[in-house]
Coordinates of C-alpha atoms in Angstrom, one line a residue:
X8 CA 0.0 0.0 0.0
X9 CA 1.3 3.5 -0.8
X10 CA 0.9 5.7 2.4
X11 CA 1.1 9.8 1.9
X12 CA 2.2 10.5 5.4
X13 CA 1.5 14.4 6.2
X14 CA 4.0 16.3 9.0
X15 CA 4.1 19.4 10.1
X16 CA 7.9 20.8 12.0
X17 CA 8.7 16.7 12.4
X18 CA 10.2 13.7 10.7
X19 CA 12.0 13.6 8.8
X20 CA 13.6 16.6 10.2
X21 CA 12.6 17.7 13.3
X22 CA 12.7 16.0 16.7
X23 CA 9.7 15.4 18.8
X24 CA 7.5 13.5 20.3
X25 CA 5.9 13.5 16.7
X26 CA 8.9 12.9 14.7
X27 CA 9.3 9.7 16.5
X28 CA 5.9 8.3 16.4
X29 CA 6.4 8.7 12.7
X30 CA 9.7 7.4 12.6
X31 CA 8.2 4.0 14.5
X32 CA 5.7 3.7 12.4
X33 CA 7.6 3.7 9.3
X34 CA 9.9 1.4 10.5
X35 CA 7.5 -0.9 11.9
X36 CA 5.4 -1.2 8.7
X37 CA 8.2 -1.9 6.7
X38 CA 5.5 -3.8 3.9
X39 CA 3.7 -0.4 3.1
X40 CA 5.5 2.4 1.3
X41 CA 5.6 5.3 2.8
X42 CA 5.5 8.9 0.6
X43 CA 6.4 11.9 3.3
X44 CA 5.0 15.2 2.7
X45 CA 6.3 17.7 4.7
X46 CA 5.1 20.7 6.2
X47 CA 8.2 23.1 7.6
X48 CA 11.8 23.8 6.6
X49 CA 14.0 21.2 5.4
X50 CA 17.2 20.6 6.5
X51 CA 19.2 17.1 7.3
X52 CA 16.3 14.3 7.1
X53 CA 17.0 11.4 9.6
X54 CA 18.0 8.0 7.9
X55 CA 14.8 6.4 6.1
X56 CA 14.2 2.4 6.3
X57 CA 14.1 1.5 2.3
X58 CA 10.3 1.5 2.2
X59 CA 10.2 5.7 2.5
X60 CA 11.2 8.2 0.8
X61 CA 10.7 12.4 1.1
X62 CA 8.1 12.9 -1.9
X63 CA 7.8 16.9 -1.0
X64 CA 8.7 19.1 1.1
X65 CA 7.3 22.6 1.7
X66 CA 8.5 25.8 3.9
X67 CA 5.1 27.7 4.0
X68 CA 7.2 30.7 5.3
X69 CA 8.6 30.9 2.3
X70 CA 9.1 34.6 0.8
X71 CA 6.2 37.0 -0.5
X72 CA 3.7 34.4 1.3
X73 CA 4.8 31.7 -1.2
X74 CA 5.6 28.6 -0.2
X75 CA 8.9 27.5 -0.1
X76 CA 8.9 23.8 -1.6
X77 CA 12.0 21.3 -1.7
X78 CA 12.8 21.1 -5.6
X79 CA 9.7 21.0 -6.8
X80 CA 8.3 24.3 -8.5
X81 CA 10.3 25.9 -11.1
X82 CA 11.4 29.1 -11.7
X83 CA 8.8 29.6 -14.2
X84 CA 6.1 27.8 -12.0
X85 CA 6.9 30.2 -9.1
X86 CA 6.4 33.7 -11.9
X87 CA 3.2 31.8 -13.2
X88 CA 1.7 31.8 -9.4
X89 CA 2.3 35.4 -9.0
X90 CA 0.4 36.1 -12.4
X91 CA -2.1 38.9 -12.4
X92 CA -5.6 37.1 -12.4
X93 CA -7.4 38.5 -15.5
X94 CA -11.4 39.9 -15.1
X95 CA -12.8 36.0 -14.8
X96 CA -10.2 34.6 -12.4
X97 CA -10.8 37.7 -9.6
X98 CA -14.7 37.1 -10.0
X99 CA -14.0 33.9 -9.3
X100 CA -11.6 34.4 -6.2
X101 CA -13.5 37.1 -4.7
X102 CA -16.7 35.3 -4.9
X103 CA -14.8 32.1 -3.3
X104 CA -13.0 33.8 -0.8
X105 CA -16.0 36.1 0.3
X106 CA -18.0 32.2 1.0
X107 CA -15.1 31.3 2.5
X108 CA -15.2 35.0 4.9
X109 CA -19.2 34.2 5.3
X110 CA -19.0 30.8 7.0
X111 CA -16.2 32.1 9.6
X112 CA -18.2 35.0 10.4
X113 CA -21.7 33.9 10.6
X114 CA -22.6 32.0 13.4
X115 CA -24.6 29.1 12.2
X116 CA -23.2 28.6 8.5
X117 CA -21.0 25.2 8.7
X118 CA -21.2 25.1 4.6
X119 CA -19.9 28.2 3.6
X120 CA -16.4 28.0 4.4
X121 CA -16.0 24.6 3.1
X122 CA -17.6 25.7 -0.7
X123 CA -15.3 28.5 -0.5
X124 CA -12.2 27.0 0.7
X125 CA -12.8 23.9 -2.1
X126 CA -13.4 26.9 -4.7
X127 CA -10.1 28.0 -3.8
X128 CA -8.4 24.9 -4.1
X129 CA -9.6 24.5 -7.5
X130 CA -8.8 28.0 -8.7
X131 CA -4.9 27.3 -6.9
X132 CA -5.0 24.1 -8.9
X133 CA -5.5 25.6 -12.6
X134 CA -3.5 28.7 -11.7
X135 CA -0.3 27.5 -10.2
X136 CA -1.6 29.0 -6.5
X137 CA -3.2 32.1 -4.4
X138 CA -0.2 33.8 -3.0
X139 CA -0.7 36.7 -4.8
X140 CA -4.8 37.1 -4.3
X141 CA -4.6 36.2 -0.7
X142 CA -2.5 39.0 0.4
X143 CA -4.5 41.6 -2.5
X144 CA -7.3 44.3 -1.6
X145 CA -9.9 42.1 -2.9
X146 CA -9.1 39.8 0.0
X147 CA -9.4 42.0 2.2
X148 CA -12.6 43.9 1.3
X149 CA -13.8 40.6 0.3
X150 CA -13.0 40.0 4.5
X151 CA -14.6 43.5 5.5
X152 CA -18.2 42.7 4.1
X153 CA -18.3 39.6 5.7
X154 CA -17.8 40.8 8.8
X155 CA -20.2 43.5 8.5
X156 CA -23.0 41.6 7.0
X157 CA -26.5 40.9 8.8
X158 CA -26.2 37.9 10.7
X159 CA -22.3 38.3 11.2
X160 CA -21.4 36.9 15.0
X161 CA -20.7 39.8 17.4
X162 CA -16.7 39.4 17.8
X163 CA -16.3 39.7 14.0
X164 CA -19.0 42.6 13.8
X165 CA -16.7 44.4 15.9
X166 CA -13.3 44.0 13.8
X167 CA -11.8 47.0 12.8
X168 CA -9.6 47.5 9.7
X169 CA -6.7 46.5 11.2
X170 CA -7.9 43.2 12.3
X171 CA -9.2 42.9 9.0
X172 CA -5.5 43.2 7.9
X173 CA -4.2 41.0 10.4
X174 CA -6.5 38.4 9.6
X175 CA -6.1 38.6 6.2
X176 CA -2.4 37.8 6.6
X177 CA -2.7 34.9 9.3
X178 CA -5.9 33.5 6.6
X179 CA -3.2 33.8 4.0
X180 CA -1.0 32.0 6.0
X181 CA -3.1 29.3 6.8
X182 CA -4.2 28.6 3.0
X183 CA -1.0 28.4 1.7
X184 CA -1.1 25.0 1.1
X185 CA -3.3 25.2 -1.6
X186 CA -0.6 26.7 -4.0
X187 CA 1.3 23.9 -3.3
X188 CA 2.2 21.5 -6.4
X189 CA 1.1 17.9 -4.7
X190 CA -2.0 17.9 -6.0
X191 CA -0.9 15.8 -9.3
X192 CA -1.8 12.3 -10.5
X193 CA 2.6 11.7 -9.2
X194 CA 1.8 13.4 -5.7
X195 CA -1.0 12.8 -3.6
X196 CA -3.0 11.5 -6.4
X197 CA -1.1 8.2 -6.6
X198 CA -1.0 7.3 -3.0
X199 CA -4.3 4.9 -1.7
X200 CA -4.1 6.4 1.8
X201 CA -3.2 10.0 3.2
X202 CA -2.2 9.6 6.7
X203 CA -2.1 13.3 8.7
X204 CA 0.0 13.0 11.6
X205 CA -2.0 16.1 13.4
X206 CA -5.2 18.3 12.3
X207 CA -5.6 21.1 11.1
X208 CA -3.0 22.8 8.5
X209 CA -1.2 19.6 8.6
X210 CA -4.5 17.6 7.4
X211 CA -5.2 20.1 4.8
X212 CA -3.1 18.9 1.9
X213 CA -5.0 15.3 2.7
X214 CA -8.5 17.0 2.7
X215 CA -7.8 18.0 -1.0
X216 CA -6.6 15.0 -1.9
X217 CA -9.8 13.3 -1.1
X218 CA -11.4 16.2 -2.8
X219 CA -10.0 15.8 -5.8
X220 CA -8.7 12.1 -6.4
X221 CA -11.4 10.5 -3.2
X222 CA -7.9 9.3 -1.5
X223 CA -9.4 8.2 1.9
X224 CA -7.6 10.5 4.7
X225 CA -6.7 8.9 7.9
X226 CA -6.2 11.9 10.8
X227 CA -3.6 11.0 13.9
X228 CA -3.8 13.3 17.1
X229 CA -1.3 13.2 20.1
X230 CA -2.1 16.2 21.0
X231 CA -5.0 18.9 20.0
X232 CA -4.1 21.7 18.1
X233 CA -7.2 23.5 18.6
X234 CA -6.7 23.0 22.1
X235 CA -3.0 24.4 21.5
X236 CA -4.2 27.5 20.0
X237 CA -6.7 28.3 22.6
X238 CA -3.8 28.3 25.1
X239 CA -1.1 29.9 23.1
X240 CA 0.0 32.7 25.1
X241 CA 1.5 34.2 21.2
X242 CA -2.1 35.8 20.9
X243 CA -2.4 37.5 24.6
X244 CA -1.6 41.0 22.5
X245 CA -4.7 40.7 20.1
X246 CA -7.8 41.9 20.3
X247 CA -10.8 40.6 20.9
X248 CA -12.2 40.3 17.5
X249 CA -9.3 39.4 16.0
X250 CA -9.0 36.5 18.9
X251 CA -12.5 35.6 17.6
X252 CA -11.7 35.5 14.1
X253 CA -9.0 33.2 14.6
X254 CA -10.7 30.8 16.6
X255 CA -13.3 30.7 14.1
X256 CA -11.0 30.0 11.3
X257 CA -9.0 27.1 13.2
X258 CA -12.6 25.9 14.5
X259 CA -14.2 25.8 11.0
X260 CA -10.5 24.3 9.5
X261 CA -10.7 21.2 12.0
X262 CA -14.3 20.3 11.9
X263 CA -13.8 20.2 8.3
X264 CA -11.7 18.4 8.6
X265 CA -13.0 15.8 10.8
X266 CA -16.5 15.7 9.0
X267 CA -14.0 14.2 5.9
X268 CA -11.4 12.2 7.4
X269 CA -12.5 8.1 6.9
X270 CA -11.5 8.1 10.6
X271 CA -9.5 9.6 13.2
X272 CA -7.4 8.2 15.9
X273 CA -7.1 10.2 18.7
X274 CA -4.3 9.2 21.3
X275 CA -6.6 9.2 24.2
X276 CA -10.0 9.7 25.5
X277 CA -8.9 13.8 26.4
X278 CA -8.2 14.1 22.7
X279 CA -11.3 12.1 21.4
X280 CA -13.6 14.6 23.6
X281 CA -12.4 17.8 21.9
X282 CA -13.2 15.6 18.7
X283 CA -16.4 14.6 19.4
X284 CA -16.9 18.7 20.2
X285 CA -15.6 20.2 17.1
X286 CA -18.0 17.8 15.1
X287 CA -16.3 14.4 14.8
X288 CA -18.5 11.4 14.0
X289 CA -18.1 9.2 17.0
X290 CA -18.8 6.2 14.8
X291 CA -15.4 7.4 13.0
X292 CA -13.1 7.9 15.7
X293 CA -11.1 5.0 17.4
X294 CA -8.7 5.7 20.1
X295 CA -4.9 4.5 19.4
X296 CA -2.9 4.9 22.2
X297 CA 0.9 6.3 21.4
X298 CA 3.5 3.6 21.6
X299 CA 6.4 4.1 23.6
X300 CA 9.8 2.2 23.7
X301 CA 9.4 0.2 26.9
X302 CA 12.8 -2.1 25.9
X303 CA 15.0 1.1 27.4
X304 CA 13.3 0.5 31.2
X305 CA 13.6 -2.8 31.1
X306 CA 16.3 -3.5 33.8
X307 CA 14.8 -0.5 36.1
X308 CA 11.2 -1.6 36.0
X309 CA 12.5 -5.5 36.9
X310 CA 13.9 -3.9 39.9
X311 CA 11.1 -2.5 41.7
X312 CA 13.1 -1.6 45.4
X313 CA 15.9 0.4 43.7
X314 CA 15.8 4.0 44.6
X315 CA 16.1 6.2 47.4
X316 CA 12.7 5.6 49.9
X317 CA 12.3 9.0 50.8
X318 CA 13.1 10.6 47.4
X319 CA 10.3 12.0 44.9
X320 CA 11.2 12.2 41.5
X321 CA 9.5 15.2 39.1
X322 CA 10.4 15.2 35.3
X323 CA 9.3 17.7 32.2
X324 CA 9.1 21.0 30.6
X325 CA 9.8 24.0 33.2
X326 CA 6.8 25.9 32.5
X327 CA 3.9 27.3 34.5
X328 CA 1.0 24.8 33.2
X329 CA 3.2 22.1 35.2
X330 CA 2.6 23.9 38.4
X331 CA 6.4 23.9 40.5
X332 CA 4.8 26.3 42.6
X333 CA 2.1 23.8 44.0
X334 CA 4.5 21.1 43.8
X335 CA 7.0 23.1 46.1
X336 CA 4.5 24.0 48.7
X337 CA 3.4 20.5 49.2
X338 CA 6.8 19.4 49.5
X339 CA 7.2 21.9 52.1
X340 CA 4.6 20.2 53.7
X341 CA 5.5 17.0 52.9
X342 CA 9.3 17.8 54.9
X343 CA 7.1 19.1 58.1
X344 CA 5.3 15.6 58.4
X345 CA 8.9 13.5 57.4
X346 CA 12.1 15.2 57.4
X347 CA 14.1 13.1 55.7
X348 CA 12.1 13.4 52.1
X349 CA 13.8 14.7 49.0
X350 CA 12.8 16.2 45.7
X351 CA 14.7 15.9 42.7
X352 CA 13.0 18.2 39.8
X353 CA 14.7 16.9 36.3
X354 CA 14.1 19.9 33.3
X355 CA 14.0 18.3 30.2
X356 CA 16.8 20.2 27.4
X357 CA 13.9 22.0 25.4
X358 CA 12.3 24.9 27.0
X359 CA 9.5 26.9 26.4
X360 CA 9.7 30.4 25.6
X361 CA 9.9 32.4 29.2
X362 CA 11.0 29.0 30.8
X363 CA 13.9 30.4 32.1
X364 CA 12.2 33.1 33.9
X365 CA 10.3 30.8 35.5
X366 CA 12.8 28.1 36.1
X367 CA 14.7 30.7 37.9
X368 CA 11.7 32.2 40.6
X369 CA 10.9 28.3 41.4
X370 CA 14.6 28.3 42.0
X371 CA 14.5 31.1 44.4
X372 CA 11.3 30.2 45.7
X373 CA 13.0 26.6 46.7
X374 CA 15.8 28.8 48.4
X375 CA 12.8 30.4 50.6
X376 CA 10.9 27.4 51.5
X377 CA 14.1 24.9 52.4
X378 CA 16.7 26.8 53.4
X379 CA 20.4 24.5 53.0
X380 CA 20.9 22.3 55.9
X381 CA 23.7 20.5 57.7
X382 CA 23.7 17.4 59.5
X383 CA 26.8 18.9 62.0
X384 CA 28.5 22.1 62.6
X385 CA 31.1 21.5 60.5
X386 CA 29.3 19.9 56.9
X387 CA 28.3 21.4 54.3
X388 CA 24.8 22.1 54.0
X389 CA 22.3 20.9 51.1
X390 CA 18.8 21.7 50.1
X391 CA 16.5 19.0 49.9
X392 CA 15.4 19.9 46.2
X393 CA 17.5 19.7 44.1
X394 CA 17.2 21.5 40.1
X395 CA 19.0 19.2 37.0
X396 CA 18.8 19.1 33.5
X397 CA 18.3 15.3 32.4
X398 CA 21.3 14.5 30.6
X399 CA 23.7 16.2 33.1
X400 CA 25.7 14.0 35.4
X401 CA 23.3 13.7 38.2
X402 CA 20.7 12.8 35.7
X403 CA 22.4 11.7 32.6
X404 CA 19.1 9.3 31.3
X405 CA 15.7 8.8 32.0
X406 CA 15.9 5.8 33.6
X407 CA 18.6 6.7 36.1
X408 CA 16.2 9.2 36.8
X409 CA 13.9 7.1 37.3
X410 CA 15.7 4.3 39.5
X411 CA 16.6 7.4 41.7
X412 CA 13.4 7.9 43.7
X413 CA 10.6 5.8 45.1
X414 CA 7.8 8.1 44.0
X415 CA 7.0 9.6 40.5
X416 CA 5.0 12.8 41.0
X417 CA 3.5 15.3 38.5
X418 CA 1.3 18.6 39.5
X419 CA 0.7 19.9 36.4
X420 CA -2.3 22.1 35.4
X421 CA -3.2 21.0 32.1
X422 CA -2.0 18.4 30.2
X423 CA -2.8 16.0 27.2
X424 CA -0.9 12.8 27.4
X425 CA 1.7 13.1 29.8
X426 CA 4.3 11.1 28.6
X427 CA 6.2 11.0 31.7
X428 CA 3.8 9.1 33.6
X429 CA 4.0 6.5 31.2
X430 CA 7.6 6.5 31.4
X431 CA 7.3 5.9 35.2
X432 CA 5.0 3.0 34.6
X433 CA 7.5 1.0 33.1
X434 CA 9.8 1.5 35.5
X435 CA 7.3 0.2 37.7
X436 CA 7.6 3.2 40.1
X437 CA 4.1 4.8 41.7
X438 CA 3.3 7.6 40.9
X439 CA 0.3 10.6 42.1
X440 CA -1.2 13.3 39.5
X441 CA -3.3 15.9 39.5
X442 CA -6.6 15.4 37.6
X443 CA -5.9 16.6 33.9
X444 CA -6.0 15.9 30.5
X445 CA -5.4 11.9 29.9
X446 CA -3.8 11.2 33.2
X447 CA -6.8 8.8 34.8
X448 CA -6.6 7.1 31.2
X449 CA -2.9 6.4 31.8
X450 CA -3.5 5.2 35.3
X451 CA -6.2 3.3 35.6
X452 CA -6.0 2.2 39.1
X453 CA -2.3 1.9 39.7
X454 CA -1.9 5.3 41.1
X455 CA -3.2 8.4 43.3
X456 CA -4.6 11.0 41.9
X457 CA -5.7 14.4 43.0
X458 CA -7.5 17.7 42.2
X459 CA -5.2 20.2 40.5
X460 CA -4.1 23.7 42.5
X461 CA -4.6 21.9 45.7
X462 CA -1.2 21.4 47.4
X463 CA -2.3 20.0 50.9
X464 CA -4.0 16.7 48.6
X465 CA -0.6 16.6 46.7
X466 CA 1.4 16.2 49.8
X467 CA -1.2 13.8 51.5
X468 CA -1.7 11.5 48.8
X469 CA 3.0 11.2 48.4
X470 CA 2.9 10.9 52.6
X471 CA 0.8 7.9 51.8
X472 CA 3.0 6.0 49.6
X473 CA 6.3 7.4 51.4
X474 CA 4.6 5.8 54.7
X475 CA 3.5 2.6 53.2
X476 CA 6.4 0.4 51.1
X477 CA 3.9 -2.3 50.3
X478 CA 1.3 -0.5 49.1
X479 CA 4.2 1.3 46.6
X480 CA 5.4 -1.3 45.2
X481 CA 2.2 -3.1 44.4
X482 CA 1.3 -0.3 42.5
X483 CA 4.4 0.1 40.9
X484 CA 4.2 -3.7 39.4
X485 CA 0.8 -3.0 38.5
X486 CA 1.6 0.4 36.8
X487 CA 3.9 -2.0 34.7
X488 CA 1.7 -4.5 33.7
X489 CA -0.3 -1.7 32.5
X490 CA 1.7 0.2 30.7
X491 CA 3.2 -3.4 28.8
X492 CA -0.4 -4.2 27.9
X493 CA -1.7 -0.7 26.1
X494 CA 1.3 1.4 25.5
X495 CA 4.2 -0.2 23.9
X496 CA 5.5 0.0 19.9
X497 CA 4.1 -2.8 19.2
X498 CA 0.4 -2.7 20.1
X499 CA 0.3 0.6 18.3
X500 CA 2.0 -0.7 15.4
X501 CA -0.5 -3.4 15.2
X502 CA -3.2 -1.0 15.6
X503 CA -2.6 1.2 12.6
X504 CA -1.7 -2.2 10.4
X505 CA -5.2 -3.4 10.9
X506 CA -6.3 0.3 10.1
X507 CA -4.9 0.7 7.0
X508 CA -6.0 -2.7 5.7
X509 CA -9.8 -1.6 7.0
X510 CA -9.7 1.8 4.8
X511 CA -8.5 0.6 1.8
X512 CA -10.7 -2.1 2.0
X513 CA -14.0 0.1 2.0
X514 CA -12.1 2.8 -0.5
X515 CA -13.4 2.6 -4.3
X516 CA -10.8 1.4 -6.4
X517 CA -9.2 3.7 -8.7
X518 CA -7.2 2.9 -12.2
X519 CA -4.2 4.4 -12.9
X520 CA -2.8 5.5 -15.5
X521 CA 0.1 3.0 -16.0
X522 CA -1.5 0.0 -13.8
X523 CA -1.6 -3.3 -16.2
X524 CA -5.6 -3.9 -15.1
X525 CA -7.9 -2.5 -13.5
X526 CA -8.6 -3.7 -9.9
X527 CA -4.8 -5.0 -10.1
X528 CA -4.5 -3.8 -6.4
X529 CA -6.7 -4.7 -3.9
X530 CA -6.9 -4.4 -0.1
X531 CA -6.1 -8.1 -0.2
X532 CA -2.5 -8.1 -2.0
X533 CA -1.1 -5.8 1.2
X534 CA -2.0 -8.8 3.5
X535 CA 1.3 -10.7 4.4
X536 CA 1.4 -14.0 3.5
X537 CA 3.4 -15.9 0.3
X538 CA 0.3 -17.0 -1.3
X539 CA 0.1 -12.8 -1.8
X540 CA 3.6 -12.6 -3.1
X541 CA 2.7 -15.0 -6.4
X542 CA 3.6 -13.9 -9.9
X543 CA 0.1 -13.9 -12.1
X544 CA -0.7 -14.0 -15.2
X545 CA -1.9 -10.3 -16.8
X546 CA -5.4 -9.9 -17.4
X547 CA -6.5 -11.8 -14.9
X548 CA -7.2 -9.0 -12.0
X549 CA -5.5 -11.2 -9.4
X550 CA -3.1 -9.7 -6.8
X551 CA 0.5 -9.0 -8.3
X552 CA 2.2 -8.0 -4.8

């Protein structure tokens, strides 16, 4: 089967959570071919397994609001995209880009941005691409009337000229996908599956290829970048319209999106909720969990005693949604009910933007709360929490950070699927979690978990296990067994191998140009097996795998 796999910022050339789900998959289905479409700059791709290759690639910041693609538009191509439209082709782009305005400013009109969006895609297809009409007056006056016609919901009724212009230009940015060239019978239009590895922008190039070549579009999401935009703090300087605007665009994009897709596989139930709310068909979403690589905890999950009794381990991001604050006054508790307990908080390399602001009060604060103590006049004293980067030489990898404490702890304030935790199940450690996002998904009933912004519950729930050895480690074994059973490689692996058996197999079949017979291909040649891998005679529509 030939898979278009669509990335956005990940593999083949980014790192990430993403970029490595990608990478396992393609890897793991080493029988499919894999066709990667990416969405960001290029630079060094990773190694790929013989069964991929990088079809296109596409830098949508690319200059003059074109995108940037990866050999594949001429020079000519590029002049023919930024072609004045004559009198027909700006009829037809305002009146398509004015639907498109409609459905994103009226409140109840779901079919109006999708007519005008697929308008646009077809005028990008016979013209080589929008860049230039996007960012023209037409666009934005086009944007103006919508905004201010009857019916038109209040936030956008509100928008003033220059949120017109800065939505214009984020809109613009958005749609640049549609002047891309992989909308040809060699691109998209030969693969039999289009696999987004997120929503949204990513998804986009997919959604056209069903449009115009009915490719089925299979939609993956970790994470929830609608979610993501609703708690970017990049938009804390707009205004109110604008903020509206926005959110209607990235709203109206994903349900679209969803409405199309043959089926979605959200990571967890958190992620198949916000689904469900932007419009998904539950019938059409199946929950995959993430695999993990459980083969690097091996040796510190069979060793469930290792580790310091009185030592709590915290890894991640430094960043206020993970709550240090909390998590340092209920240590400070915690030390007032047994002096002997420890913290170690383990920063991961990769910060957010103003992390090391905040890494550096929860520093201070620490210095407040615990001030350094010595066991005699003449030692040196120590604070009991202690600040490392994982990969320094107190905390070099993940599972000697692991193998360090007794207790896993994380007090973060909103979450989707905490990675960590499942990271401290296989090391068969305990752990207790505030309440967010996936977290009582990942658990189950192997650990304690807690309200969020409620410190004194935090502190009670880590006395517990501190207090109670037995109780820790049965937990810790169980944590394991969970984590073996629904979150390795391989069970995801297996997952998306039955799913893209299941989609082709209900997908019309297409002839294409070049194929020896029609129906040469079906679902049924991709199964593995030797009775699949026979040479037959031509003509006679059987499998030629």
């Amino acid at each position: 089967m030939r898979i278009g796999l669509l990335t956005e910022g990940g593999y083949p050339y980014a790192t990430g959570e993403s970029g490595h789900w990608c990478e396992r998959l393609v890897h793991g289905l080493g029988q499919h071919r894999f066709d990667l479409y990416a969405l960001g700059p290029a630079g060094t791709p990773r190694p790929l397994p013989p069964n991929a290759r990088v079809a296109r690639t596409a830098d949508l910041g690319g200059p003059d609001g074109a995108p940037a693609a990866s050999g594949t538009w001429s020079l000519c191509e590029q002049r023919a995209s930024r072609r004045a439209y004559g009198r027909h082709e700006r009829r037809r782009f305002t009146d398509a880009y004015h639907r498109l305005a409609t459905g994103l400013c009226a409140e109840d009109d779901e079919t109006s941005f999708a007519d005008g969006l697929y308008a646009l895609a077809e005028l990008a297809r016979e013209r080589g691409g929008l860049p230039g009409a996007l960012r023209s007056d037409d666009a934005v006056r086009a944007l103006e009337a919508a905004c201010r016609a009857p019916g038109a919901r209040r936030g956008a009724a509100a928008a003033g000229l220059p949120d017109h212009l800065a939505f214009a230009e984020h809109l613009e940015r958005v749609l640049r996908p549609l002047s891309l060239d992989w909308y040809e019978d060699d691109a998209l239009g030969a693969a039999d599956l289009c696999h987004a590895a997120a929503g949204g922008t990513t998804a986009l190039p997919g959604l056209l290829a069903k449009r115009f070549f009915g490719t089925p579009l299979l939609v993956t999401e970790y994470g929830v970048p609608l979610r993501a935009h609703y708690l970017s703090a990049a938009g804390a300087h707009r205004s109110t319209p604008l903020r509206a605007l926005l959110a209607a665009l990235h709203g109206r994009l994903v349900g679209e999106v969803y409405r199309q897709a043959a089926l979605l596989t959200p990571g967890n139930a958190h992620a198949r909720r916000w689904q469900e709310k932007c419009g998904a068909d539950r019938a059409r979403i199946r929950t995959v969990h993430p695999g993990m690589a459980a083969e690097r905890f091996a040796e510190v999950g069979e060793d469930e005693e290792s580790g310091d009794p009185a030592t709590l381990v915290w890894v991640g991001r430094v960043e206020p949604a993970k709550d240090l604050i909390g998590l340092l006054h209920a240590f400070a508790e915690i030390r007032a009910r047994q002096p002997d307990a420890r913290l170690r908080i383990v920063a991961v390399p990769e910060r957010e933007p103003g992390g090391g602001a905040y890494l550096t009060y929860c520093k201070g604060l620490a210095a407040q709360l615990f001030p350094d103590e010595a066991p005699g006049a003449h030692a040196v004293g120590e604070n009991p929490v202690t600040f490392e980067e994982l990969g320094g030489p107190e905390a070099p990898t993940l599972e000697d950070t692991y193998a360090s404490g007794a207790l896993v702890v994380m007090s973060s304030l909103v979450e989707g699927f905490p990675a960590s935790l499942v990271e401290a199940m296989f090391c068969a450690r305990a752990t207790v979690s505030t309440d967010v996002g996936a977290v009582v998904e990942i658990i189950g009933g192997t650990g304690l978990v807690v309200p969020p912004r409620n410190p004194r519950a935090l502190a009670d729930a880590c006395l517990a296990l501190l207090r109670d050895p037995g109780r820790r480690h049965r937990l810790g074994a169980a944590a394991r067994a969970r984590a073996l059973e629904l979150f390795t490689v391989e069970q995801n692996l297996a997952a998306f191998r039955g799913i893209y058996l299941e989609l082709l197999s209900h997908a019309p079949v297409r002839h294409r140009p070049g194929d020896g017979v029609p129906f040469a291909h079906p679902a049924e040649a991709h199964v593995p097996g030797s009775w699949a891998h026979k040479t037959v005679t031509a003509g006679t529509g059987a499998p030629d795998a």
